[in-house]
Amino acid sequence: MGLGVRWTVHGDGRTPAPGAVVRPDERLSWPRTAGLGAQHVVAMFGASFVAPVLMGLDPNLAIMMSGVSTVIFLLATRGRVPSYLGCSLSFVGVAAVIRAQGGSSATVTGAVFVVGVALFLVGLAVQRFGARIIHAAMPPVVTGAVVMLIGFNLASVTASTYWPQDQWVALLTMLFTGLAVVCLRGFWSRIAIFLGLVFGYGISWVFDLVFGKIHAADGAGRITDHWRLDLSGVGKAEWIGLPSFHAPSFQWSAVLVALPVVIALVAENAGHVKAVGEMTGDPLDDKLGTAISADGAGSMLSTALGGPPNTTYSENIGVMAATRVYSTAAYWAAAAFALLFGLCPKFGAVVAAIPGGVLGGITVILYGMIGLLGAQIWAHNKVDLRNPLNLVPVAAGVIIGIGGVSLKIGDNFELGGIALGTIVVLSGYHVLRALAPAHLKGQEPLLDEGTSAYDEEAAPRKPAGPQKPGTTA
């Protein structure tokens, strides 16, 4: 079997034929393919560069490993599943909790490495037993709740860490980003987060010129007089060089905080595979397990070197839907661009200089969107929250996860927040389902399809019904 690195030229190599799409095993001319690859990298810029900064990890290493992970994914799926693997935002809350408990970057990457191992094993299980095992363990009511508590658990990070650094820049960045998401169309709406970062960067520079230094909290929480935009590190950075690497370290308390994110990642991958299959007309059920395992393998390699975990990106689904080009050749080009960016320390220094106020404005929207993906899963799968079998475990788990409720076990072990909330939702649902009367046990749709956004006109959804699996991160 081939590795999916041979493509036939579609039509004249310039544009898709009327009503046709450029399939994964086809390509346009190489210059156009390279341009599309660059467009895919830009589409994931916003989230994929914000995430490592928020996690306290090297953005240069993040972008480099996103390219490496994309290559692993394309080879594993034999070129049938076009996808870019960027840094997963689902781990931002996990990193914040681990660091609040005194963990270092090595502790964060060690915990996330274990999640990558778990994701890899889930993919193998799906390959062996089929997608129904995902539905059995993680029905939409559970997956939606876990995604929701992961997102909303981050609210305190924005309120206490980023927003206070410059409330007015944060407010203006939030307003601009919101307008960009709603009012822009096509490709530009897909990179609204990136545009918000650029706007915030610019307004911080203008405010420094007009108002001088700001008297507020800095990144370490100290109240000082400092510039909003400090580019001193950019001038010192080299144009070409390797990013900084470090080995992971493992602590059980950190691992338990991170493990619930597996549910969100499985959901992301399943949703991505389903969406691409519908848009290309090529059912990809047989590749779901491989896609999940490939994502896990990419995350394991990235975190083993000190980088963040990766996942499939719905932003790139939007680009494919808008251009009607699903060629995996474009993703190979995207991976090459990512590797080049990763080898430019000056580029990473520019990313690391993002002012805290800008992150405050971006994360207000971004974290809320992550949380509301959980509600999107419920709505898409018609989860009935009037049913106490659904309502009770979800209500308890979400409040525990968002509020940071903790459970101390012994002198040295404590469960709380995301980890405890996930355990309550997952175990509570299955225990109650085993004990509930028959009339409360309605058949739920197979898997969650509702976490990957893509052009509805380009790819109308099929009616929900028993089929296969999916998710997004």
Short mmCIF file of C-alpha atoms in Angstrom, two decimals:
data_model
loop_
_atom_site.label_atom_id
_atom_site.label_comp_id
_atom_site.label_asym_id
_atom_site.label_seq_id
_atom_site.Cartn_x
_atom_site.Cartn_y
_atom_site.Cartn_z
CA MET A 1 0.00 0.00 0.00
CA GLY A 2 1.31 3.46 -0.90
CA LEU A 3 2.05 6.25 1.54
CA GLY A 4 -0.29 8.71 -0.15
CA VAL A 5 2.46 10.90 -1.60
CA ARG A 6 1.54 10.58 -5.25
CA TRP A 7 -1.03 12.97 -6.71
CA THR A 8 -2.59 13.43 -10.12
CA VAL A 9 -3.09 16.97 -11.41
CA HIS A 10 -6.71 18.09 -11.18
CA GLY A 11 -8.04 19.50 -14.45
CA ASP A 12 -5.86 22.32 -15.72
CA GLY A 13 -4.06 22.57 -12.38
CA ARG A 14 -5.42 26.08 -11.79
CA THR A 15 -8.86 25.86 -10.17
CA PRO A 16 -11.35 23.08 -9.39
CA ALA A 17 -13.73 22.32 -12.23
CA PRO A 18 -17.26 23.73 -11.80
CA GLY A 19 -19.09 21.67 -9.17
CA ALA A 20 -16.02 19.50 -8.54
CA VAL A 21 -13.56 19.27 -5.66
CA VAL A 22 -9.83 18.57 -5.64
CA ARG A 23 -9.72 15.19 -3.93
CA PRO A 24 -7.03 14.14 -1.43
CA ASP A 25 -5.11 12.19 -4.11
CA GLU A 26 -5.20 15.12 -6.54
CA ARG A 27 -3.43 18.46 -6.55
CA LEU A 28 -3.30 21.78 -8.36
CA SER A 29 -0.05 23.15 -9.78
CA TRP A 30 2.80 23.17 -7.28
CA PRO A 31 2.89 26.99 -6.88
CA ARG A 32 -0.85 26.98 -6.11
CA THR A 33 -0.43 23.98 -3.81
CA ALA A 34 2.32 25.82 -1.91
CA GLY A 35 0.06 28.86 -1.60
CA LEU A 36 -2.73 26.71 -0.20
CA GLY A 37 -0.28 25.17 2.27
CA ALA A 38 0.71 28.63 3.50
CA GLN A 39 -2.99 29.48 3.83
CA HIS A 40 -3.53 26.42 6.05
CA VAL A 41 -0.66 27.49 8.31
CA VAL A 42 -2.12 30.99 8.63
CA ALA A 43 -5.57 29.54 9.39
CA MET A 44 -4.26 27.79 12.48
CA PHE A 45 -1.95 30.65 13.55
CA GLY A 46 -4.29 32.22 16.07
CA ALA A 47 -5.10 29.23 18.26
CA SER A 48 -1.93 27.27 17.59
CA PHE A 49 0.35 30.12 18.64
CA VAL A 50 -1.80 31.38 21.49
CA ALA A 51 -2.01 27.90 23.03
CA PRO A 52 1.73 27.32 23.67
CA VAL A 53 2.10 30.87 25.00
CA LEU A 54 -0.78 30.30 27.41
CA MET A 55 0.72 26.95 28.42
CA GLY A 56 4.13 28.53 29.03
CA LEU A 57 5.82 26.47 26.29
CA ASP A 58 8.11 27.46 23.42
CA PRO A 59 6.00 28.69 20.45
CA ASN A 60 8.84 27.91 18.02
CA LEU A 61 8.92 24.30 19.14
CA ALA A 62 5.10 24.20 18.99
CA ILE A 63 4.97 25.23 15.33
CA MET A 64 7.86 22.95 14.39
CA MET A 65 6.25 19.93 16.02
CA SER A 66 2.88 20.75 14.47
CA GLY A 67 4.57 20.28 11.11
CA VAL A 68 6.18 17.01 12.22
CA SER A 69 2.86 15.74 13.65
CA THR A 70 1.09 16.63 10.41
CA VAL A 71 3.59 14.53 8.46
CA ILE A 72 3.04 11.58 10.85
CA PHE A 73 -0.73 11.93 10.43
CA LEU A 74 -0.59 12.07 6.62
CA LEU A 75 1.69 9.03 6.41
CA ALA A 76 -0.39 7.01 8.90
CA THR A 77 -3.67 7.69 7.08
CA ARG A 78 -2.04 6.98 3.70
CA GLY A 79 -3.03 10.41 2.40
CA ARG A 80 -6.79 9.75 2.67
CA VAL A 81 -7.54 12.19 5.50
CA PRO A 82 -6.40 15.76 4.74
CA SER A 83 -5.63 17.42 8.06
CA TYR A 84 -3.30 19.81 9.82
CA LEU A 85 -2.36 19.03 13.43
CA GLY A 86 -1.94 22.19 15.49
CA CYS A 87 -1.48 22.84 19.20
CA SER A 88 -4.57 21.79 21.14
CA LEU A 89 -6.34 24.47 23.19
CA SER A 90 -7.99 21.77 25.28
CA PHE A 91 -4.81 21.53 27.37
CA VAL A 92 -4.56 25.21 28.29
CA GLY A 93 -6.69 24.75 31.42
CA VAL A 94 -4.76 21.63 32.34
CA ALA A 95 -1.46 23.51 32.10
CA ALA A 96 -2.84 26.35 34.23
CA VAL A 97 -3.96 23.94 36.95
CA ILE A 98 -0.65 22.05 36.96
CA ARG A 99 1.36 25.25 37.19
CA ALA A 100 -0.90 26.57 39.96
CA GLN A 101 0.00 23.41 41.88
CA GLY A 102 3.70 24.22 41.50
CA GLY A 103 4.37 22.16 38.38
CA SER A 104 7.03 23.12 35.84
CA SER A 105 7.00 22.98 32.04
CA ALA A 106 8.45 19.46 32.32
CA THR A 107 5.55 18.46 34.58
CA VAL A 108 3.06 19.85 32.06
CA THR A 109 4.61 18.02 29.12
CA GLY A 110 4.95 14.81 31.14
CA ALA A 111 1.24 14.81 31.98
CA VAL A 112 0.32 15.56 28.39
CA PHE A 113 2.64 12.81 27.13
CA VAL A 114 0.56 10.30 29.08
CA VAL A 115 -2.57 11.72 27.43
CA GLY A 116 -0.91 11.13 24.05
CA VAL A 117 -0.26 7.51 25.03
CA ALA A 118 -3.90 7.11 26.09
CA LEU A 119 -5.10 8.64 22.82
CA PHE A 120 -2.85 6.29 20.84
CA LEU A 121 -4.29 3.29 22.69
CA VAL A 122 -7.85 4.48 22.12
CA GLY A 123 -7.10 4.64 18.40
CA LEU A 124 -5.80 1.06 18.43
CA ALA A 125 -8.96 -0.04 20.26
CA VAL A 126 -11.15 1.66 17.66
CA GLN A 127 -9.19 -0.07 14.90
CA ARG A 128 -9.71 -3.42 16.60
CA PHE A 129 -13.28 -3.20 17.88
CA GLY A 130 -14.87 -0.43 15.81
CA ALA A 131 -16.22 3.01 16.57
CA ARG A 132 -19.09 1.78 18.70
CA ILE A 133 -16.81 1.45 21.71
CA ILE A 134 -16.46 5.23 21.72
CA HIS A 135 -20.21 5.67 21.80
CA ALA A 136 -20.57 3.08 24.54
CA ALA A 137 -18.03 4.76 26.82
CA MET A 138 -18.52 8.39 25.84
CA PRO A 139 -22.03 9.18 24.58
CA PRO A 140 -22.70 12.79 23.52
CA VAL A 141 -24.07 13.81 26.91
CA VAL A 142 -20.76 12.88 28.56
CA THR A 143 -18.49 14.27 25.83
CA GLY A 144 -20.36 17.58 25.72
CA ALA A 145 -20.12 17.99 29.48
CA VAL A 146 -16.37 17.28 29.58
CA VAL A 147 -15.64 19.68 26.71
CA MET A 148 -17.76 22.33 28.44
CA LEU A 149 -16.06 22.06 31.82
CA ILE A 150 -12.61 22.09 30.20
CA GLY A 151 -13.41 25.39 28.47
CA PHE A 152 -15.22 27.16 31.29
CA ASN A 153 -12.65 26.04 33.87
CA LEU A 154 -10.36 28.59 32.19
CA ALA A 155 -12.53 31.61 33.04
CA SER A 156 -10.56 32.42 36.17
CA VAL A 157 -7.28 32.40 34.22
CA THR A 158 -8.53 35.19 31.96
CA ALA A 159 -10.07 37.16 34.82
CA SER A 160 -7.11 36.97 37.20
CA THR A 161 -4.05 36.69 34.94
CA TYR A 162 -4.49 38.31 31.51
CA TRP A 163 -7.29 40.88 31.68
CA PRO A 164 -5.79 42.87 34.60
CA GLN A 165 -2.55 43.43 32.68
CA ASP A 166 -4.31 46.00 30.46
CA GLN A 167 -8.09 46.11 30.68
CA TRP A 168 -8.61 48.64 27.89
CA VAL A 169 -6.44 46.80 25.34
CA ALA A 170 -8.20 43.60 26.42
CA LEU A 171 -11.62 45.18 25.87
CA LEU A 172 -10.74 46.60 22.45
CA THR A 173 -9.14 43.31 21.35
CA MET A 174 -12.21 41.38 22.48
CA LEU A 175 -14.54 43.73 20.56
CA PHE A 176 -12.42 43.60 17.40
CA THR A 177 -12.09 39.82 17.49
CA GLY A 178 -15.83 39.40 18.03
CA LEU A 179 -16.60 41.66 15.07
CA ALA A 180 -14.08 39.76 12.92
CA VAL A 181 -15.65 36.40 13.78
CA VAL A 182 -19.18 37.60 13.02
CA CYS A 183 -18.79 40.13 10.21
CA LEU A 184 -15.98 38.78 8.04
CA ARG A 185 -16.67 36.11 5.45
CA GLY A 186 -14.90 33.06 4.06
CA PHE A 187 -11.20 32.68 4.75
CA TRP A 188 -10.96 35.92 6.73
CA SER A 189 -13.50 34.74 9.27
CA ARG A 190 -11.46 31.55 9.70
CA ILE A 191 -8.43 33.53 10.85
CA ALA A 192 -10.35 35.95 13.09
CA ILE A 193 -8.29 34.98 16.16
CA PHE A 194 -5.09 35.71 14.26
CA LEU A 195 -6.47 39.06 13.10
CA GLY A 196 -7.41 39.83 16.71
CA LEU A 197 -3.82 39.17 17.76
CA VAL A 198 -2.49 41.49 15.05
CA PHE A 199 -4.97 44.20 16.05
CA GLY A 200 -4.07 43.86 19.74
CA TYR A 201 -0.38 44.00 18.90
CA GLY A 202 -0.92 47.20 16.93
CA ILE A 203 -3.14 48.92 19.49
CA SER A 204 -0.66 48.11 22.28
CA TRP A 205 2.11 49.74 20.27
CA VAL A 206 -0.05 52.82 19.65
CA PHE A 207 -0.99 53.09 23.33
CA ASP A 208 2.70 52.90 24.30
CA LEU A 209 3.43 55.82 21.95
CA VAL A 210 0.48 57.91 23.10
CA PHE A 211 0.19 57.12 26.82
CA GLY A 212 3.64 55.81 27.72
CA LYS A 213 4.19 52.96 30.17
CA ILE A 214 1.27 51.35 31.95
CA HIS A 215 1.07 50.95 35.73
CA ALA A 216 -0.47 47.49 36.09
CA ALA A 217 0.27 43.83 36.71
CA ASP A 218 2.94 42.29 34.52
CA GLY A 219 3.10 38.65 33.37
CA ALA A 220 4.32 37.57 36.80
CA GLY A 221 1.50 39.40 38.59
CA ARG A 222 3.71 42.21 39.96
CA ILE A 223 2.35 45.79 39.79
CA THR A 224 5.00 47.77 37.90
CA ASP A 225 5.45 50.49 35.29
CA HIS A 226 6.22 48.70 32.03
CA TRP A 227 5.68 48.87 28.29
CA ARG A 228 2.67 47.03 26.97
CA LEU A 229 4.63 45.72 23.99
CA ASP A 230 8.20 44.72 24.85
CA LEU A 231 10.11 43.77 21.71
CA SER A 232 13.56 43.64 23.30
CA GLY A 233 13.63 39.87 22.97
CA VAL A 234 12.93 40.09 19.24
CA GLY A 235 16.05 42.13 18.60
CA LYS A 236 18.21 39.66 20.50
CA ALA A 237 16.78 36.55 18.82
CA GLU A 238 18.61 34.87 15.92
CA TRP A 239 17.03 34.45 12.50
CA ILE A 240 17.92 30.77 12.29
CA GLY A 241 18.26 28.31 15.14
CA LEU A 242 16.73 25.36 16.93
CA PRO A 243 13.96 25.84 19.49
CA SER A 244 14.55 24.93 23.13
CA PHE A 245 13.97 21.28 24.09
CA HIS A 246 13.37 19.69 27.47
CA ALA A 247 12.51 16.23 28.74
CA PRO A 248 9.14 15.57 30.43
CA SER A 249 8.75 14.61 34.07
CA PHE A 250 5.85 12.62 35.49
CA GLN A 251 3.67 13.28 38.53
CA TRP A 252 0.48 11.33 39.13
CA SER A 253 -1.41 14.37 40.37
CA ALA A 254 -0.64 16.20 37.11
CA VAL A 255 -1.45 13.16 34.98
CA LEU A 256 -4.90 12.82 36.58
CA VAL A 257 -5.63 16.47 35.83
CA ALA A 258 -4.71 16.00 32.17
CA LEU A 259 -6.29 12.62 31.36
CA PRO A 260 -9.89 13.89 30.92
CA VAL A 261 -8.77 15.80 27.83
CA VAL A 262 -8.60 12.43 26.02
CA ILE A 263 -12.37 12.61 25.73
CA ALA A 264 -12.22 16.00 23.99
CA LEU A 265 -9.46 14.85 21.63
CA VAL A 266 -11.34 11.69 20.62
CA ALA A 267 -14.38 13.86 19.93
CA GLU A 268 -12.32 16.31 17.85
CA ASN A 269 -10.76 13.61 15.72
CA ALA A 270 -14.04 11.80 15.11
CA GLY A 271 -15.77 15.02 14.11
CA HIS A 272 -12.92 15.92 11.78
CA VAL A 273 -12.86 12.54 10.05
CA LYS A 274 -16.64 12.56 9.63
CA ALA A 275 -16.66 16.10 8.26
CA VAL A 276 -13.92 15.39 5.72
CA GLY A 277 -15.61 12.16 4.65
CA GLU A 278 -18.89 13.99 4.00
CA MET A 279 -17.23 16.81 2.09
CA THR A 280 -15.16 14.55 -0.16
CA GLY A 281 -17.80 11.85 -0.58
CA ASP A 282 -15.31 9.24 0.64
CA PRO A 283 -16.53 7.46 3.80
CA LEU A 284 -13.59 7.36 6.17
CA ASP A 285 -14.96 5.20 8.98
CA ASP A 286 -12.15 2.71 8.44
CA LYS A 287 -9.57 5.44 9.06
CA LEU A 288 -10.99 6.77 12.32
CA GLY A 289 -8.88 4.56 14.59
CA THR A 290 -5.77 5.29 12.53
CA ALA A 291 -6.43 9.04 12.71
CA ILE A 292 -6.83 8.95 16.49
CA SER A 293 -3.66 6.87 16.93
CA ALA A 294 -1.71 9.15 14.60
CA ASP A 295 -2.80 12.16 16.62
CA GLY A 296 -1.66 10.40 19.80
CA ALA A 297 1.69 9.49 18.25
CA GLY A 298 2.29 13.07 17.12
CA SER A 299 1.46 14.40 20.58
CA MET A 300 3.77 11.85 22.22
CA LEU A 301 6.69 12.89 20.02
CA SER A 302 6.03 16.60 20.54
CA THR A 303 5.72 16.41 24.33
CA ALA A 304 8.73 14.07 24.61
CA LEU A 305 10.80 16.97 23.25
CA GLY A 306 9.14 19.62 25.39
CA GLY A 307 6.46 20.81 22.99
CA PRO A 308 2.67 20.97 23.34
CA PRO A 309 0.20 18.27 22.23
CA ASN A 310 -1.49 18.47 18.84
CA THR A 311 -4.93 17.83 17.42
CA THR A 312 -6.88 18.19 14.18
CA TYR A 313 -8.02 21.73 13.42
CA SER A 314 -11.54 22.71 12.37
CA GLU A 315 -10.13 26.00 11.03
CA ASN A 316 -8.51 23.99 8.26
CA ILE A 317 -11.79 22.25 7.48
CA GLY A 318 -13.18 25.73 6.87
CA VAL A 319 -10.36 26.54 4.46
CA MET A 320 -10.98 23.29 2.54
CA ALA A 321 -14.71 23.96 2.37
CA ALA A 322 -14.12 27.50 1.11
CA THR A 323 -11.56 26.50 -1.55
CA ARG A 324 -12.97 23.04 -2.43
CA VAL A 325 -9.37 21.77 -2.34
CA TYR A 326 -8.88 18.68 -0.16
CA SER A 327 -5.48 17.74 -1.56
CA THR A 328 -3.10 16.25 0.98
CA ALA A 329 -0.28 17.78 -1.08
CA ALA A 330 -1.35 21.17 0.34
CA TYR A 331 -0.90 19.77 3.84
CA TRP A 332 2.58 18.51 3.04
CA ALA A 333 3.35 22.08 1.92
CA ALA A 334 1.82 23.39 5.17
CA ALA A 335 4.02 21.04 7.20
CA ALA A 336 7.10 22.30 5.35
CA PHE A 337 6.20 25.94 6.10
CA ALA A 338 5.66 25.07 9.77
CA LEU A 339 9.09 23.48 9.99
CA LEU A 340 10.67 26.61 8.50
CA PHE A 341 8.86 28.89 10.96
CA GLY A 342 9.98 26.64 13.81
CA LEU A 343 13.61 27.16 12.82
CA CYS A 344 13.30 30.97 13.11
CA PRO A 345 13.79 32.05 16.76
CA LYS A 346 13.02 35.65 15.83
CA PHE A 347 9.55 34.59 14.75
CA GLY A 348 9.03 32.82 18.07
CA ALA A 349 10.18 35.93 19.93
CA VAL A 350 7.53 37.99 18.14
CA VAL A 351 4.89 35.48 19.26
CA ALA A 352 6.21 35.39 22.84
CA ALA A 353 5.97 39.20 23.01
CA ILE A 354 2.16 39.19 22.69
CA PRO A 355 1.01 41.62 25.42
CA GLY A 356 -0.98 40.20 28.33
CA GLY A 357 -3.89 42.53 27.65
CA VAL A 358 -4.17 41.18 24.11
CA LEU A 359 -4.32 37.64 25.47
CA GLY A 360 -7.00 38.81 27.89
CA GLY A 361 -9.24 39.98 25.06
CA ILE A 362 -8.59 36.91 22.93
CA THR A 363 -9.10 34.37 25.70
CA VAL A 364 -12.45 35.82 26.79
CA ILE A 365 -13.82 34.70 23.43
CA LEU A 366 -11.58 31.68 22.90
CA TYR A 367 -12.21 29.99 26.23
CA GLY A 368 -15.92 30.64 25.97
CA MET A 369 -15.98 29.11 22.49
CA ILE A 370 -14.22 25.98 23.77
CA GLY A 371 -16.79 25.59 26.53
CA LEU A 372 -19.73 26.17 24.21
CA LEU A 373 -18.49 23.42 21.90
CA GLY A 374 -19.86 21.15 24.61
CA ALA A 375 -23.30 22.73 24.24
CA GLN A 376 -22.93 22.36 20.46
CA ILE A 377 -22.41 18.62 20.91
CA TRP A 378 -25.57 18.41 23.01
CA ALA A 379 -27.63 20.42 20.55
CA HIS A 380 -26.40 18.55 17.48
CA ASN A 381 -27.10 15.18 19.03
CA LYS A 382 -30.42 16.28 20.57
CA VAL A 383 -29.36 15.45 24.13
CA ASP A 384 -32.42 15.80 26.38
CA LEU A 385 -31.33 17.59 29.55
CA ARG A 386 -34.87 17.25 30.92
CA ASN A 387 -34.05 13.59 31.43
CA PRO A 388 -32.62 13.27 34.97
CA LEU A 389 -30.30 10.50 33.74
CA ASN A 390 -28.56 13.17 31.66
CA LEU A 391 -29.17 16.18 33.85
CA VAL A 392 -27.88 14.96 37.23
CA PRO A 393 -24.32 13.81 36.33
CA VAL A 394 -23.85 16.74 33.94
CA ALA A 395 -25.03 19.32 36.49
CA ALA A 396 -22.77 17.96 39.22
CA GLY A 397 -19.70 17.43 37.01
CA VAL A 398 -19.86 20.81 35.28
CA ILE A 399 -20.17 22.74 38.55
CA ILE A 400 -17.27 20.76 40.06
CA GLY A 401 -15.12 21.32 36.97
CA ILE A 402 -15.87 25.02 36.55
CA GLY A 403 -15.90 25.92 40.23
CA GLY A 404 -12.71 24.07 41.09
CA VAL A 405 -14.30 21.83 43.73
CA SER A 406 -11.73 19.46 45.20
CA LEU A 407 -11.70 16.16 47.04
CA LYS A 408 -8.75 15.49 49.33
CA ILE A 409 -7.77 11.83 49.66
CA GLY A 410 -5.14 11.29 52.35
CA ASP A 411 -2.37 13.77 53.10
CA ASN A 412 -0.70 13.95 49.70
CA PHE A 413 -3.38 13.34 47.09
CA GLU A 414 -6.16 15.62 45.91
CA LEU A 415 -8.66 15.43 43.02
CA GLY A 416 -10.32 18.59 41.80
CA GLY A 417 -11.51 20.76 38.95
CA ILE A 418 -11.32 19.16 35.53
CA ALA A 419 -10.24 15.72 36.76
CA LEU A 420 -12.90 15.37 39.46
CA GLY A 421 -15.61 16.88 37.25
CA THR A 422 -14.85 14.40 34.48
CA ILE A 423 -14.89 11.44 36.85
CA VAL A 424 -18.26 12.54 38.23
CA VAL A 425 -19.80 12.98 34.75
CA LEU A 426 -18.39 9.76 33.30
CA SER A 427 -18.91 7.42 36.24
CA GLY A 428 -22.12 9.13 37.35
CA TYR A 429 -23.75 8.71 33.96
CA HIS A 430 -22.89 5.03 33.60
CA VAL A 431 -23.79 4.14 37.20
CA LEU A 432 -27.11 5.96 36.99
CA ARG A 433 -27.83 4.40 33.60
CA ALA A 434 -27.31 0.94 35.07
CA LEU A 435 -29.76 1.71 37.87
CA ALA A 436 -32.30 3.87 36.00
CA PRO A 437 -35.74 2.58 34.97
CA ALA A 438 -36.16 1.57 31.34
CA HIS A 439 -38.22 4.59 30.31
CA LEU A 440 -35.26 6.93 30.98
CA LYS A 441 -32.88 5.00 28.71
CA GLY A 442 -33.56 6.41 25.26
CA GLN A 443 -31.29 5.45 22.37
CA GLU A 444 -28.81 8.25 21.76
CA PRO A 445 -27.24 8.96 18.36
CA LEU A 446 -23.92 7.30 17.68
CA LEU A 447 -20.97 9.54 18.47
CA ASP A 448 -20.75 13.31 18.44
CA GLU A 449 -20.51 15.04 15.10
CA GLY A 450 -20.97 18.60 16.20
CA THR A 451 -17.56 19.97 17.05
CA SER A 452 -15.98 20.60 13.65
CA ALA A 453 -17.26 23.73 11.93
CA TYR A 454 -17.32 23.75 8.16
CA ASP A 455 -19.25 25.32 5.31
CA GLU A 456 -22.80 23.95 5.44
CA GLU A 457 -23.44 24.71 1.77
CA ALA A 458 -20.29 22.96 0.67
CA ALA A 459 -21.02 19.96 2.85
CA PRO A 460 -24.61 19.56 4.02
CA ARG A 461 -24.93 17.33 7.05
CA LYS A 462 -26.52 13.94 6.74
CA PRO A 463 -29.40 13.06 9.06
CA ALA A 464 -28.25 11.80 12.45
CA GLY A 465 -28.55 8.08 12.93
CA PRO A 466 -26.56 4.99 13.81
CA GLN A 467 -23.27 5.24 12.02
CA LYS A 468 -19.68 5.69 13.24
CA PRO A 469 -17.59 7.96 15.56
CA GLY A 470 -16.09 11.41 15.94
CA THR A 471 -14.90 14.48 17.96
CA THR A 472 -12.80 17.68 17.95
CA ALA A 473 -10.25 19.65 20.26
#
